[in-house]
Amino acid sequence: MSKPHCDTTIPHEQTPLVHARNVHKYFGDNHVLRGIDLDVNSGETVVILGPSGSGKSTLLRCINHLETMDEGFIMMGDEQIGYQLRGEKLYPLSARDIARQRSHIGMVFQQFNLYPHMTVLQNIIEAPVGVHKQDRQEAQAYAMALLKRVGLEHKADAYPRHLSGGQQQRVAIARALAIRPTVMLFDEPTSALDPELVGEVLATMRSLAEQGLTMIVVTHEISFAREAADRVIFMDEGAVVEQGRPDDVLVTPQHPRTQAFLSRFI
Ligand code: ADP
Ligand code: MG
């Protein structure tokens, strides 16, 4: 396996915000990511679709340092995930620098993982105040603005157990936004919700997409992909099989595996 390396051949003005090339990941003998290329421009919403086990979560986890890749590289802006170029050589980042890189990435999981013993507001300001050492007043004011954005400013002092699943997930989105991330990763954010609560979370995500947030969204919600995505990527068996504009991939898919996958949703 070759070492992760830095591609310096791309002119700056064309550099996407997230730029992954030839990403491979093994779990033992299981070759889970098989040479993924992914570009996401600033302000773009990219939806990743694919069957269970195709490597979607692993890809997001590589972007967010929750897994280390075995080959290839991911750039976030002009920085390489996990590595630093000094002179001609790449060096692995220190734990502190990895934490700094991760602080620019917001992630929302299937399980909302709010702290049960903290109010909604405390949940949201925990990272900005506790980790990023922001001024508490400022962090609270920003948290209230975020709660307004997700339609929950009246729940600031509530505890998570008093919220519906959909409300909890919207708080989790506000919490991820509180660190002012340059990119937001969503891993099946509505899969754990009762069907009647899915819509409110998707509506929140759609409005974030319209406001120009850069988002990579793994979901099985085809209607969200059609309405909110700038681009749809279909993954299968650790590879990108097909990608393009939502209508091209979702309505007139070219690859038989995309066609077979989508036929389940009709
Ligand atoms: P998806 O999100 O598309 O359902 P995943 O990225 O979760 O797929 O998983 C891809 C493959 O990697 C699966 O075969 C899964 O069993 C395996 N896998 C994921 N995480 C781990 C892990 N921590 N250890 C071992 N195998 C894993
Ligand atoms: Mg997954």
Tab-separated table of C-alpha atoms and ligand atoms in Angstrom:
chain	number	residue	atom	x	y	z
A	1	MET	CA	0.000	0.000	0.000
A	2	SER	CA	1.293	3.431	-0.850
A	3	LYS	CA	1.522	6.123	1.799
A	4	PRO	CA	-1.112	8.852	1.862
A	5	HIS	CA	0.246	11.683	-0.217
A	6	CYS	CA	-0.453	15.267	-1.049
A	7	ASP	CA	-1.562	16.250	-4.548
A	8	THR	CA	-0.214	19.701	-5.258
A	9	THR	CA	-1.147	19.788	-8.937
A	10	ILE	CA	-4.601	21.333	-8.558
A	11	PRO	CA	-4.843	25.062	-9.213
A	12	HIS	CA	-6.105	26.873	-6.136
A	13	GLU	CA	-9.240	28.419	-7.691
A	14	GLN	CA	-10.550	24.974	-8.663
A	15	THR	CA	-9.837	23.366	-5.311
A	16	PRO	CA	-13.009	21.930	-3.789
A	17	LEU	CA	-13.537	22.236	-0.055
A	18	VAL	CA	-13.414	18.464	0.386
A	19	HIS	CA	-11.177	16.610	-2.025
A	20	ALA	CA	-10.689	12.870	-1.544
A	21	ARG	CA	-8.635	10.723	-3.865
A	22	ASN	CA	-8.217	6.961	-4.045
A	23	VAL	CA	-9.331	6.359	-0.459
A	24	HIS	CA	-8.958	2.734	0.612
A	25	LYS	CA	-9.930	1.253	3.946
A	26	TYR	CA	-9.615	-2.312	5.208
A	27	PHE	CA	-11.099	-3.863	8.314
A	28	GLY	CA	-8.862	-6.927	8.479
A	29	ASP	CA	-9.413	-8.694	5.146
A	30	ASN	CA	-12.589	-6.744	4.478
A	31	HIS	CA	-11.761	-4.175	1.778
A	32	VAL	CA	-14.437	-1.663	2.723
A	33	LEU	CA	-13.433	1.411	0.693
A	34	ARG	CA	-11.990	0.617	-2.723
A	35	GLY	CA	-10.529	3.797	-4.139
A	36	ILE	CA	-13.085	6.494	-3.398
A	37	ASP	CA	-12.783	9.849	-5.182
A	38	LEU	CA	-14.988	12.609	-3.807
A	39	ASP	CA	-15.096	16.361	-4.406
A	40	VAL	CA	-17.447	18.670	-2.581
A	41	ASN	CA	-17.449	22.368	-3.363
A	42	SER	CA	-18.085	25.061	-0.818
A	43	GLY	CA	-21.828	25.567	-0.403
A	44	GLU	CA	-22.695	22.297	-2.084
A	45	THR	CA	-25.043	19.637	-0.696
A	46	VAL	CA	-24.005	16.145	-1.721
A	47	VAL	CA	-26.217	13.176	-0.916
A	48	ILE	CA	-24.636	9.718	-0.725
A	49	LEU	CA	-26.923	6.765	-1.349
A	50	GLY	CA	-26.104	3.088	-1.280
A	51	PRO	CA	-27.020	-0.254	0.214
A	52	SER	CA	-26.218	-1.130	3.798
A	53	GLY	CA	-22.574	-2.162	4.139
A	54	SER	CA	-21.396	-0.254	1.057
A	55	GLY	CA	-18.993	1.887	3.113
A	56	LYS	CA	-20.926	5.160	3.421
A	57	SER	CA	-20.416	5.560	7.179
A	58	THR	CA	-16.777	4.536	6.914
A	59	LEU	CA	-16.192	7.244	4.304
A	60	LEU	CA	-17.743	9.923	6.547
A	61	ARG	CA	-15.720	8.576	9.481
A	62	CYS	CA	-12.489	8.866	7.470
A	63	ILE	CA	-13.307	12.506	6.693
A	64	ASN	CA	-13.917	13.160	10.384
A	65	HIS	CA	-10.836	11.285	11.731
A	66	LEU	CA	-12.975	8.616	13.358
A	67	GLU	CA	-11.208	6.067	11.146
A	68	THR	CA	-7.794	6.198	9.536
A	69	MET	CA	-7.570	5.287	5.868
A	70	ASP	CA	-5.033	2.822	4.502
A	71	GLU	CA	-4.339	4.492	1.177
A	72	GLY	CA	-5.206	7.731	-0.574
A	73	PHE	CA	-5.804	11.126	0.960
A	74	ILE	CA	-8.489	13.625	1.881
A	75	MET	CA	-7.943	17.362	1.692
A	76	MET	CA	-10.103	19.798	3.637
A	77	GLY	CA	-9.415	23.175	2.067
A	78	ASP	CA	-5.640	23.357	1.800
A	79	GLU	CA	-5.028	20.974	4.697
A	80	GLN	CA	-4.699	17.224	4.467
A	81	ILE	CA	-6.776	15.234	6.942
A	82	GLY	CA	-4.419	13.741	9.514
A	83	TYR	CA	-1.190	14.949	7.902
A	84	GLN	CA	0.899	18.043	7.524
A	85	LEU	CA	3.226	18.850	4.649
A	86	ARG	CA	6.553	20.230	5.872
A	87	GLY	CA	8.997	20.840	3.066
A	88	GLU	CA	8.655	17.806	0.802
A	89	LYS	CA	7.563	15.396	3.509
A	90	LEU	CA	4.244	14.515	5.081
A	91	TYR	CA	4.056	14.116	8.832
A	92	PRO	CA	1.172	12.666	10.853
A	93	LEU	CA	-0.575	15.367	12.852
A	94	SER	CA	-0.387	15.581	16.622
A	95	ALA	CA	-3.512	14.841	18.664
A	96	ARG	CA	-3.918	18.575	19.214
A	97	ASP	CA	-3.803	19.344	15.472
A	98	ILE	CA	-6.227	16.524	14.735
A	99	ALA	CA	-8.596	18.039	17.299
A	100	ARG	CA	-8.200	21.400	15.535
A	101	GLN	CA	-9.004	19.859	12.131
A	102	ARG	CA	-11.996	18.035	13.592
A	103	SER	CA	-13.262	21.269	15.097
A	104	HIS	CA	-14.060	22.468	11.564
A	105	ILE	CA	-16.255	19.443	10.855
A	106	GLY	CA	-19.756	19.036	12.256
A	107	MET	CA	-21.255	15.576	12.413
A	108	VAL	CA	-24.803	14.402	13.019
A	109	PHE	CA	-25.402	10.715	13.671
A	110	GLN	CA	-28.411	8.447	13.514
A	111	GLN	CA	-28.497	8.420	17.321
A	112	PHE	CA	-28.648	12.005	18.558
A	113	ASN	CA	-26.409	11.382	21.595
A	114	LEU	CA	-27.447	14.489	23.503
A	115	TYR	CA	-26.199	14.705	27.080
A	116	PRO	CA	-29.274	13.668	29.111
A	117	HIS	CA	-28.317	15.604	32.248
A	118	MET	CA	-27.898	18.910	30.377
A	119	THR	CA	-30.555	21.263	29.036
A	120	VAL	CA	-30.811	21.918	25.325
A	121	LEU	CA	-28.855	25.167	25.687
A	122	GLN	CA	-26.156	23.501	27.821
A	123	ASN	CA	-25.817	20.743	25.216
A	124	ILE	CA	-25.231	23.298	22.472
A	125	ILE	CA	-22.689	25.467	24.299
A	126	GLU	CA	-20.756	22.524	25.758
A	127	ALA	CA	-18.195	22.272	22.934
A	128	PRO	CA	-17.867	26.010	22.184
A	129	VAL	CA	-17.294	26.866	25.866
A	130	GLY	CA	-15.694	23.651	27.139
A	131	VAL	CA	-13.430	22.832	24.185
A	132	HIS	CA	-13.091	26.022	22.155
A	133	LYS	CA	-12.947	28.306	25.202
A	134	GLN	CA	-15.479	30.711	23.784
A	135	ASP	CA	-17.018	33.348	25.994
A	136	ARG	CA	-20.115	31.837	27.642
A	137	GLN	CA	-22.417	34.811	26.931
A	138	GLU	CA	-21.394	34.855	23.302
A	139	ALA	CA	-21.805	31.090	22.979
A	140	GLN	CA	-25.276	31.320	24.545
A	141	ALA	CA	-26.338	34.090	22.179
A	142	TYR	CA	-25.136	32.068	19.200
A	143	ALA	CA	-26.823	28.926	20.560
A	144	MET	CA	-30.128	30.820	20.791
A	145	ALA	CA	-29.713	31.990	17.187
A	146	LEU	CA	-29.086	28.377	16.141
A	147	LEU	CA	-32.121	27.171	18.091
A	148	LYS	CA	-34.178	29.739	16.224
A	149	ARG	CA	-32.763	28.399	12.960
A	150	VAL	CA	-33.944	24.876	13.814
A	151	GLY	CA	-37.260	26.189	15.206
A	152	LEU	CA	-36.648	25.297	18.859
A	153	GLU	CA	-35.805	28.517	20.691
A	154	HIS	CA	-38.711	27.836	23.086
A	155	LYS	CA	-36.994	24.579	24.174
A	156	ALA	CA	-33.688	26.108	25.320
A	157	ASP	CA	-34.221	25.143	28.963
A	158	ALA	CA	-35.823	21.746	28.343
A	159	TYR	CA	-34.049	18.453	28.978
A	160	PRO	CA	-33.651	16.020	26.057
A	161	ARG	CA	-36.027	13.459	27.608
A	162	HIS	CA	-38.845	15.975	27.301
A	163	LEU	CA	-38.318	16.368	23.560
A	164	SER	CA	-39.536	14.212	20.708
A	165	GLY	CA	-36.959	12.321	18.640
A	166	GLY	CA	-37.318	14.854	15.842
A	167	GLN	CA	-36.746	17.745	18.231
A	168	GLN	CA	-33.733	15.995	19.752
A	169	GLN	CA	-32.215	15.519	16.313
A	170	ARG	CA	-32.775	19.201	15.502
A	171	VAL	CA	-30.965	20.071	18.748
A	172	ALA	CA	-28.151	17.724	17.697
A	173	ILE	CA	-27.946	19.635	14.406
A	174	ALA	CA	-27.794	22.958	16.286
A	175	ARG	CA	-25.084	21.505	18.532
A	176	ALA	CA	-23.017	20.436	15.518
A	177	LEU	CA	-23.434	23.930	14.011
A	178	ALA	CA	-22.307	25.619	17.243
A	179	ILE	CA	-18.630	25.062	16.437
A	180	ARG	CA	-19.151	26.955	13.148
A	181	PRO	CA	-18.065	24.019	10.983
A	182	THR	CA	-16.909	24.501	7.402
A	183	VAL	CA	-18.617	21.247	6.471
A	184	MET	CA	-21.440	19.232	8.026
A	185	LEU	CA	-21.596	15.448	7.763
A	186	PHE	CA	-24.930	13.692	8.308
A	187	ASP	CA	-25.010	9.911	8.724
A	188	GLU	CA	-28.593	8.684	8.272
A	189	PRO	CA	-29.938	11.451	10.523
A	190	THR	CA	-33.572	10.338	10.209
A	191	SER	CA	-33.171	6.550	10.298
A	192	ALA	CA	-33.859	6.251	14.037
A	193	LEU	CA	-36.973	8.440	13.937
A	194	ASP	CA	-40.613	7.490	13.875
A	195	PRO	CA	-41.913	8.150	10.349
A	196	GLU	CA	-44.039	11.121	11.399
A	197	LEU	CA	-40.959	12.909	12.802
A	198	VAL	CA	-38.741	12.517	9.738
A	199	GLY	CA	-40.216	15.483	7.869
A	200	GLU	CA	-39.302	18.156	10.411
A	201	VAL	CA	-35.650	17.078	10.468
A	202	LEU	CA	-35.450	16.962	6.672
A	203	ALA	CA	-37.074	20.407	6.493
A	204	THR	CA	-34.401	21.760	8.841
A	205	MET	CA	-31.663	20.196	6.728
A	206	ARG	CA	-33.212	21.522	3.522
A	207	SER	CA	-33.207	25.060	4.890
A	208	LEU	CA	-29.535	24.698	5.900
A	209	ALA	CA	-28.745	23.545	2.361
A	210	GLU	CA	-30.589	26.552	0.946
A	211	GLN	CA	-28.585	28.846	3.242
A	212	GLY	CA	-25.407	27.607	1.567
A	213	LEU	CA	-23.993	25.300	4.217
A	214	THR	CA	-21.613	22.674	2.802
A	215	MET	CA	-23.194	19.305	3.566
A	216	ILE	CA	-22.451	15.652	2.903
A	217	VAL	CA	-25.562	13.655	3.700
A	218	VAL	CA	-25.866	9.880	3.848
A	219	THR	CA	-29.556	9.078	3.716
A	220	HIS	CA	-32.165	6.769	2.254
A	221	GLU	CA	-34.594	9.666	1.868
A	222	ILE	CA	-34.836	9.830	-1.912
A	223	SER	CA	-37.223	12.795	-1.865
A	224	PHE	CA	-34.703	14.800	0.193
A	225	ALA	CA	-31.998	13.883	-2.307
A	226	ARG	CA	-34.184	15.069	-5.186
A	227	GLU	CA	-35.162	18.340	-3.582
A	228	ALA	CA	-32.098	19.399	-1.610
A	229	ALA	CA	-29.024	17.837	-3.227
A	230	ASP	CA	-26.845	19.579	-5.755
A	231	ARG	CA	-25.314	16.211	-6.526
A	232	VAL	CA	-26.142	12.596	-5.732
A	233	ILE	CA	-23.533	9.879	-5.364
A	234	PHE	CA	-24.434	6.207	-5.468
A	235	MET	CA	-21.971	3.925	-3.667
A	236	ASP	CA	-21.839	0.147	-3.719
A	237	GLU	CA	-19.236	-2.262	-2.379
A	238	GLY	CA	-16.865	0.510	-1.358
A	239	ALA	CA	-16.843	2.345	-4.672
A	240	VAL	CA	-18.633	5.279	-6.285
A	241	VAL	CA	-20.732	3.607	-8.978
A	242	GLU	CA	-22.489	6.649	-10.358
A	243	GLN	CA	-22.865	10.336	-9.580
A	244	GLY	CA	-24.501	13.389	-11.049
A	245	ARG	CA	-27.419	15.782	-10.802
A	246	PRO	CA	-30.261	14.391	-8.678
A	247	ASP	CA	-32.656	13.903	-11.582
A	248	ASP	CA	-30.023	12.167	-13.686
A	249	VAL	CA	-29.048	9.683	-10.968
A	250	LEU	CA	-32.466	9.220	-9.370
A	251	VAL	CA	-34.796	9.344	-12.363
A	252	THR	CA	-32.638	8.019	-15.191
A	253	PRO	CA	-29.826	6.052	-13.504
A	254	GLN	CA	-27.335	4.599	-15.961
A	255	HIS	CA	-25.752	1.818	-13.928
A	256	PRO	CA	-27.675	-1.435	-13.362
A	257	ARG	CA	-26.705	-1.442	-9.673
A	258	THR	CA	-28.126	2.076	-9.196
A	259	GLN	CA	-31.274	1.000	-11.031
A	260	ALA	CA	-31.635	-2.091	-8.834
A	261	PHE	CA	-31.107	-0.066	-5.644
A	262	LEU	CA	-33.601	2.633	-6.591
A	263	SER	CA	-36.256	0.153	-7.726
A	264	ARG	CA	-36.732	-0.731	-4.041
A	265	PHE	CA	-38.017	2.767	-3.317
A	266	ILE	CA	-40.707	2.874	-6.009
B	1	ADP	P1	-22.731	1.603	5.389
B	1	ADP	O1	-22.634	2.825	6.230
B	1	ADP	O2	-22.762	1.897	3.921
B	1	ADP	O3	-23.860	0.706	5.793
B	1	ADP	P2	-20.280	0.869	6.750
B	1	ADP	O4	-19.283	1.888	6.349
B	1	ADP	O5	-20.914	0.995	8.077
B	1	ADP	O6	-21.401	0.754	5.602
B	1	ADP	O7	-19.630	-0.579	6.691
B	1	ADP	C1	-18.946	-1.059	5.565
B	1	ADP	C2	-18.342	-2.388	5.904
B	1	ADP	O8	-17.345	-2.214	6.890
B	1	ADP	C3	-19.324	-3.410	6.456
B	1	ADP	O9	-18.959	-4.667	5.933
B	1	ADP	C4	-19.086	-3.341	7.945
B	1	ADP	O10	-19.385	-4.565	8.548
B	1	ADP	C5	-17.601	-3.028	8.014
B	1	ADP	N1	-17.222	-2.268	9.206
B	1	ADP	C6	-17.631	-1.019	9.504
B	1	ADP	N2	-17.068	-0.585	10.647
B	1	ADP	C7	-16.288	-1.597	11.091
B	1	ADP	C8	-15.424	-1.773	12.230
B	1	ADP	N3	-15.247	-0.793	13.139
B	1	ADP	N4	-14.775	-2.951	12.342
B	1	ADP	C9	-14.917	-3.918	11.432
B	1	ADP	N5	-15.697	-3.824	10.337
B	1	ADP	C10	-16.386	-2.676	10.164
B	2	MG	MG	-23.891	3.531	7.733
